[in-house]
Coordinates of C-alpha atoms and ligand atoms in Angstrom, one line a residue:
X1 CA 1.0 3.6 -22.0
X2 CA -2.7 4.3 -21.6
X3 CA -4.2 3.4 -18.2
X4 CA -6.3 0.7 -19.9
X5 CA -3.1 -1.0 -21.2
X6 CA -1.7 -1.4 -17.7
X7 CA -2.0 -5.1 -16.8
X8 CA -4.2 -5.7 -13.7
X9 CA -2.5 -7.2 -10.8
X10 CA -4.1 -10.6 -10.1
X11 CA -4.7 -12.5 -7.0
X12 CA -4.7 -16.0 -8.5
X13 CA -3.4 -18.6 -6.1
X14 CA -4.4 -16.5 -3.1
X15 CA -7.1 -17.5 -0.7
X16 CA -9.1 -14.8 1.0
X17 CA -11.4 -15.1 4.0
X18 CA -14.1 -12.4 4.1
X19 CA -16.2 -12.2 7.3
X20 CA -19.7 -11.0 6.7
X21 CA -19.2 -11.8 3.1
X22 CA -22.9 -12.6 2.4
X23 CA -24.2 -9.0 2.0
X24 CA -23.3 -5.3 2.1
X25 CA -19.7 -4.3 2.1
X26 CA -18.5 -7.9 2.6
X27 CA -20.3 -9.1 -0.4
X28 CA -18.8 -6.4 -2.6
X29 CA -15.3 -7.3 -1.2
X30 CA -15.9 -11.0 -1.9
X31 CA -17.0 -10.3 -5.5
X32 CA -14.1 -8.0 -6.1
X33 CA -11.4 -10.3 -4.7
X34 CA -12.9 -13.2 -6.7
X35 CA -12.9 -11.0 -9.8
X36 CA -9.2 -10.3 -9.2
X37 CA -8.5 -14.0 -9.1
X38 CA -8.6 -15.0 -5.4
X39 CA -10.4 -18.1 -4.1
X40 CA -12.8 -16.6 -1.6
X41 CA -14.2 -18.0 1.6
X42 CA -17.2 -16.1 3.1
X43 CA -18.5 -16.5 6.6
X44 CA -21.5 -15.1 8.5
X45 CA -24.8 -16.3 10.0
X46 CA -27.2 -16.2 7.1
X47 CA -27.0 -19.4 5.1
X48 CA -28.8 -18.2 2.0
X49 CA -26.7 -15.0 1.6
X50 CA -23.5 -17.0 1.9
X51 CA -24.6 -19.7 -0.4
X52 CA -25.6 -17.2 -3.1
X53 CA -22.3 -15.4 -2.8
X54 CA -20.2 -18.6 -2.8
X55 CA -22.1 -19.9 -5.8
X56 CA -21.7 -16.8 -7.8
X57 CA -17.9 -16.7 -7.3
X58 CA -17.2 -20.4 -7.1
X59 CA -16.0 -19.9 -3.5
X60 CA -16.7 -21.5 -0.1
X61 CA -19.5 -20.6 2.4
X62 CA -18.9 -21.3 6.1
X63 CA -21.9 -20.5 8.3
X64 CA -20.7 -19.2 11.6
X65 CA -22.0 -16.9 14.4
X66 CA -18.8 -15.0 15.1
X67 CA -20.3 -13.9 18.5
X68 CA -19.9 -17.6 19.5
X69 CA -16.2 -18.2 20.2
X70 CA -16.5 -22.0 20.0
X71 CA -18.2 -21.7 16.7
X72 CA -15.6 -19.3 15.5
X73 CA -12.8 -21.7 16.5
X74 CA -14.6 -24.4 14.5
X75 CA -14.8 -22.1 11.5
X76 CA -11.1 -21.4 11.8
X77 CA -10.4 -25.1 11.6
X78 CA -12.7 -25.6 8.6
X79 CA -11.0 -22.7 6.9
X80 CA -7.5 -24.1 7.5
X81 CA -8.8 -27.4 5.9
X82 CA -9.6 -25.5 2.7
X83 CA -6.1 -23.9 2.6
X84 CA -3.8 -21.2 3.9
X85 CA -5.5 -17.9 4.2
X86 CA -3.4 -15.2 2.5
X87 CA -5.9 -12.4 2.8
X88 CA -8.0 -11.9 5.9
X89 CA -10.7 -9.3 5.6
X90 CA -12.2 -8.6 9.0
X91 CA -15.5 -7.1 7.8
X92 CA -18.3 -8.5 9.9
X93 CA -19.6 -5.9 12.4
X94 CA -22.6 -4.5 14.1
X95 CA -23.7 -1.0 14.9
X96 CA -26.1 0.0 17.7
X97 CA -26.6 3.5 19.1
X98 CA -27.8 4.6 22.5
X99 CA -26.9 7.4 25.0
X100 CA -24.4 6.3 27.7
X101 CA -27.1 5.6 30.3
X102 CA -28.9 3.2 28.0
X103 CA -25.7 1.5 26.8
X104 CA -25.9 -1.6 29.0
X105 CA -23.2 -4.1 29.6
X106 CA -24.7 -6.6 27.2
X107 CA -24.8 -4.0 24.3
X108 CA -21.2 -2.9 25.1
X109 CA -20.0 -6.5 25.1
X110 CA -21.9 -7.4 21.9
X111 CA -20.4 -4.5 20.0
X112 CA -16.9 -5.0 21.3
X113 CA -17.0 -8.7 20.6
X114 CA -18.0 -8.4 16.9
X115 CA -16.1 -5.3 16.0
X116 CA -12.8 -5.7 18.0
X117 CA -12.4 -9.1 19.6
X118 CA -13.4 -11.1 16.5
X119 CA -10.9 -9.3 14.3
X120 CA -8.2 -9.8 17.0
X121 CA -9.0 -13.5 17.4
X122 CA -9.0 -14.1 13.6
X123 CA -5.9 -12.1 13.0
X124 CA -4.1 -14.1 15.8
X125 CA -5.3 -17.3 14.2
X126 CA -4.4 -16.7 10.6
X127 CA -1.2 -14.5 10.6
X128 CA 1.3 -17.3 11.7
X129 CA 0.7 -19.1 8.3
X130 CA 1.0 -15.8 6.4
X131 CA 4.3 -15.1 8.2
X132 CA 5.6 -18.6 7.3
X133 CA 4.7 -17.9 3.7
X134 CA 6.3 -14.5 3.7
X135 CA 3.2 -12.8 2.3
X136 CA -0.2 -11.8 3.7
X137 CA -2.8 -9.1 4.0
X138 CA -4.9 -8.3 7.0
X139 CA -7.5 -5.7 6.3
X140 CA -10.0 -4.7 8.9
X141 CA -13.1 -2.7 7.9
X142 CA -13.2 -0.3 10.8
X143 CA -15.0 3.0 10.3
X144 CA -14.4 6.7 10.5
X145 CA -15.9 6.2 14.0
X146 CA -12.5 4.5 14.7
X147 CA -10.9 7.9 14.3
X148 CA -13.3 10.4 15.9
X149 CA -16.3 10.5 18.1
X150 CA -20.0 10.6 17.2
X151 CA -23.1 11.0 19.5
X152 CA -24.8 8.0 21.1
X153 CA -22.1 5.6 19.8
X154 CA -19.7 5.2 22.7
X155 CA -19.5 1.4 22.3
X156 CA -19.3 1.4 18.5
X157 CA -16.6 4.2 18.5
X158 CA -14.7 2.4 21.3
X159 CA -14.7 -0.9 19.4
X160 CA -13.7 0.7 16.1
X161 CA -10.9 2.7 17.8
X162 CA -9.8 -0.7 19.3
X163 CA -9.7 -2.2 15.8
X164 CA -7.6 0.7 14.5
X165 CA -5.3 0.5 17.5
X166 CA -4.7 -3.2 17.0
X167 CA -3.9 -2.5 13.3
X168 CA -1.3 0.1 14.2
X169 CA 0.3 -2.0 16.9
X170 CA 0.5 -5.1 14.7
X171 CA 2.1 -3.1 11.9
X172 CA 5.1 -2.6 14.3
X173 CA 5.1 -6.4 15.2
X174 CA 4.8 -7.6 11.6
X175 CA 7.0 -5.1 9.9
X176 CA 9.6 -7.5 8.5
X177 CA 7.3 -10.4 7.7
X178 CA 5.8 -9.6 4.3
X179 CA 2.4 -9.3 5.9
X180 CA 0.7 -5.9 5.8
X181 CA -2.0 -4.9 8.3
X182 CA -4.3 -2.0 7.5
X183 CA -7.7 -0.6 8.4
X184 CA -10.3 0.8 6.0
X185 CA -12.5 3.4 7.5
X186 CA -15.6 4.2 5.6
X187 CA -18.2 6.8 6.5
X188 CA -21.8 6.0 5.8
X189 CA -22.1 3.2 3.2
X190 CA -25.3 2.3 1.4
X191 CA -26.0 -1.1 3.1
X192 CA -28.5 -2.5 5.5
X193 CA -26.5 -0.9 8.3
X194 CA -27.3 2.6 6.8
X195 CA -30.9 1.6 6.1
X196 CA -31.3 0.7 9.8
X197 CA -29.8 4.1 10.8
X198 CA -32.2 5.8 8.5
X199 CA -35.1 3.9 10.1
X200 CA -33.9 5.0 13.6
X201 CA -33.7 8.6 12.5
X202 CA -37.3 8.3 11.1
X203 CA -38.5 6.8 14.4
X204 CA -36.7 9.3 16.7
X205 CA -37.4 12.5 14.7
X206 CA -40.6 11.7 12.7
X207 CA -38.9 12.8 9.5
X208 CA -39.7 10.8 6.3
X209 CA -37.3 8.3 4.8
X210 CA -35.9 10.8 2.2
X211 CA -35.2 13.5 4.8
X212 CA -33.7 10.9 7.1
X213 CA -31.4 9.6 4.3
X214 CA -30.5 13.2 3.5
X215 CA -29.5 13.7 7.1
X216 CA -26.9 10.9 6.8
X217 CA -25.8 12.2 3.3
X218 CA -25.3 15.7 4.7
X219 CA -22.6 14.4 7.1
X220 CA -20.3 14.1 4.1
X221 CA -18.9 17.0 2.1
X222 CA -19.8 14.9 -1.0
X223 CA -23.4 14.8 0.2
X224 CA -23.8 11.1 -0.6
X225 CA -23.4 7.7 0.9
X226 CA -20.4 5.7 -0.1
X227 CA -21.1 2.6 -2.3
X228 CA -19.9 -0.8 -1.1
X229 CA -17.9 -1.2 -4.3
X230 CA -15.8 1.8 -3.3
X231 CA -14.7 0.1 -0.1
X232 CA -14.1 -3.1 -2.1
X233 CA -11.8 -1.2 -4.5
X234 CA -9.7 0.0 -1.6
X235 CA -9.4 -3.5 -0.2
X236 CA -8.4 -4.8 -3.7
X237 CA -5.8 -2.1 -3.9
X238 CA -4.3 -3.0 -0.5
X239 CA -3.9 -6.6 -1.8
X240 CA -1.7 -5.6 -4.7
X241 CA 2.1 -5.9 -4.7
X242 CA 2.3 -2.2 -5.2
X243 CA 0.7 -1.6 -1.9
X244 CA 3.3 -3.6 0.1
X245 CA 4.6 -0.4 1.7
X246 CA 1.1 0.6 3.0
X247 CA 1.2 -0.8 6.5
X248 CA -0.5 0.2 9.7
X249 CA -2.6 2.8 8.0
X250 CA -6.2 3.9 8.1
X251 CA -7.6 4.4 4.7
X252 CA -10.6 6.7 5.1
X253 CA -13.4 6.5 2.5
X254 CA -16.0 9.0 3.6
X255 CA -16.1 11.8 1.1
X256 CA -14.0 14.0 3.3
X257 CA -16.2 13.8 6.4
X258 CA -13.3 13.2 8.8
X259 CA -10.0 14.9 7.8
X260 CA -7.0 13.2 9.3
Ligands
NAP301 P1 -24.4 -5.0 7.1 O1 -25.0 -4.9 5.8 O2 -25.2 -4.9 8.3 O3 -23.6 -6.4 7.1 C1 -23.0 -6.9 8.3 C2 -22.3 -8.2 8.0 O4 -21.7 -8.7 9.2 C3 -23.3 -9.2 7.5 O5 -22.7 -9.9 6.4 C4 -23.6 -10.0 8.7 O6 -23.9 -11.3 8.3 C5 -22.2 -10.0 9.4 N1 -22.4 -10.3 10.8 C6 -23.1 -9.5 11.7 N2 -23.2 -10.1 12.9 C7 -22.5 -11.3 12.7 C8 -22.3 -12.4 13.6 N3 -22.7 -12.5 14.9 N4 -21.6 -13.5 13.1 C9 -21.2 -13.5 11.8 N5 -21.4 -12.5 10.9 C10 -22.1 -11.4 11.4 O7 -23.3 -3.9 7.3 P2 -22.2 -3.4 6.4 O8 -22.4 -2.0 6.1 O9 -21.9 -4.2 5.2 O10 -20.9 -3.5 7.4 C11 -19.7 -4.2 7.2 C12 -18.6 -3.5 8.0 O11 -18.4 -2.2 7.6 C13 -19.0 -3.5 9.5 O12 -17.8 -3.8 10.3 C14 -19.3 -2.1 9.8 O13 -19.1 -1.7 11.1 C15 -18.5 -1.4 8.8 N6 -18.9 0.0 8.4 C16 -20.2 0.1 7.8 C17 -20.6 1.4 7.5 C18 -22.0 1.7 6.9 O14 -22.4 2.8 6.9 N7 -22.6 0.7 6.4 C19 -19.8 2.5 7.8 C20 -18.5 2.3 8.4 C21 -18.1 1.0 8.7 P3 -25.1 -12.2 9.0 O15 -26.2 -11.2 9.4 O16 -25.5 -13.2 8.0 O17 -24.4 -12.8 10.2

């Protein structure tokens, strides 16, 4: 059988919630899961981005500031009214960098909230119904910063390590439920987040945009940024039946930058 003859595994009948699904990696994931047959709900703060995504895939857009716990609880209720979430993609996140002395409490709290606490709260909210159904996928977009340390990113690295730690612990708890829990750990991906890092390098070093981008690219042995679609492909793979044994893992997509 040629690879092109192998039937694609489909996600029809599955509902996926993708946080931060309006742009960047989350958008690529939403498009990919919809292409694979899932009904996709996207959430985030930017109405236009979400509407555009939802319209293009025939999905649902729920505007929500995930840093606001009451708003998040309301979004959880709205999501449940649409249907049972089978696939939760904890993608929304923020990155800020600063030396330790300039990492104030507010910055630490912001970064921990979005990158670690929100995935925890959503996973707690949506896994009981997955367990009842005997099938589910929880996929958290962490980072290779969840596996190693980088300069000026103590809060971000701590938050992504927390997301990875939660994933590993829940794999033990949920081992016999039919629900798998995994983290995807990209290196630099070509999104607004990388654009902002490039702008910061320019500002701090006086290098031009091309040299600043090359500085990020040079962190990977492949000398390139990862494309959002590559992260989406990994998420899609984790949703297949064939991936049911992949549980509690960190899937690193960084061109070999961090070797674990
Ligand atoms: P991005 O382009 O900046 O997108 C971030 C997403 O998160 C947006 O959809 C944004 O939507 C959403 N978001 C941010 N704050 C939010 C809030 N308070 N409430 C609701 N949604 C919020 O970044 P990205 O590169 O796609 O990042 C996606 C994930 O990948 C993040 O967890 C990030 O840490 C991780 N990651 C990225 C890279 C990279 O190099 N790009 C590398 C490793 C890991 P709104 O602004 O509309 O709210």
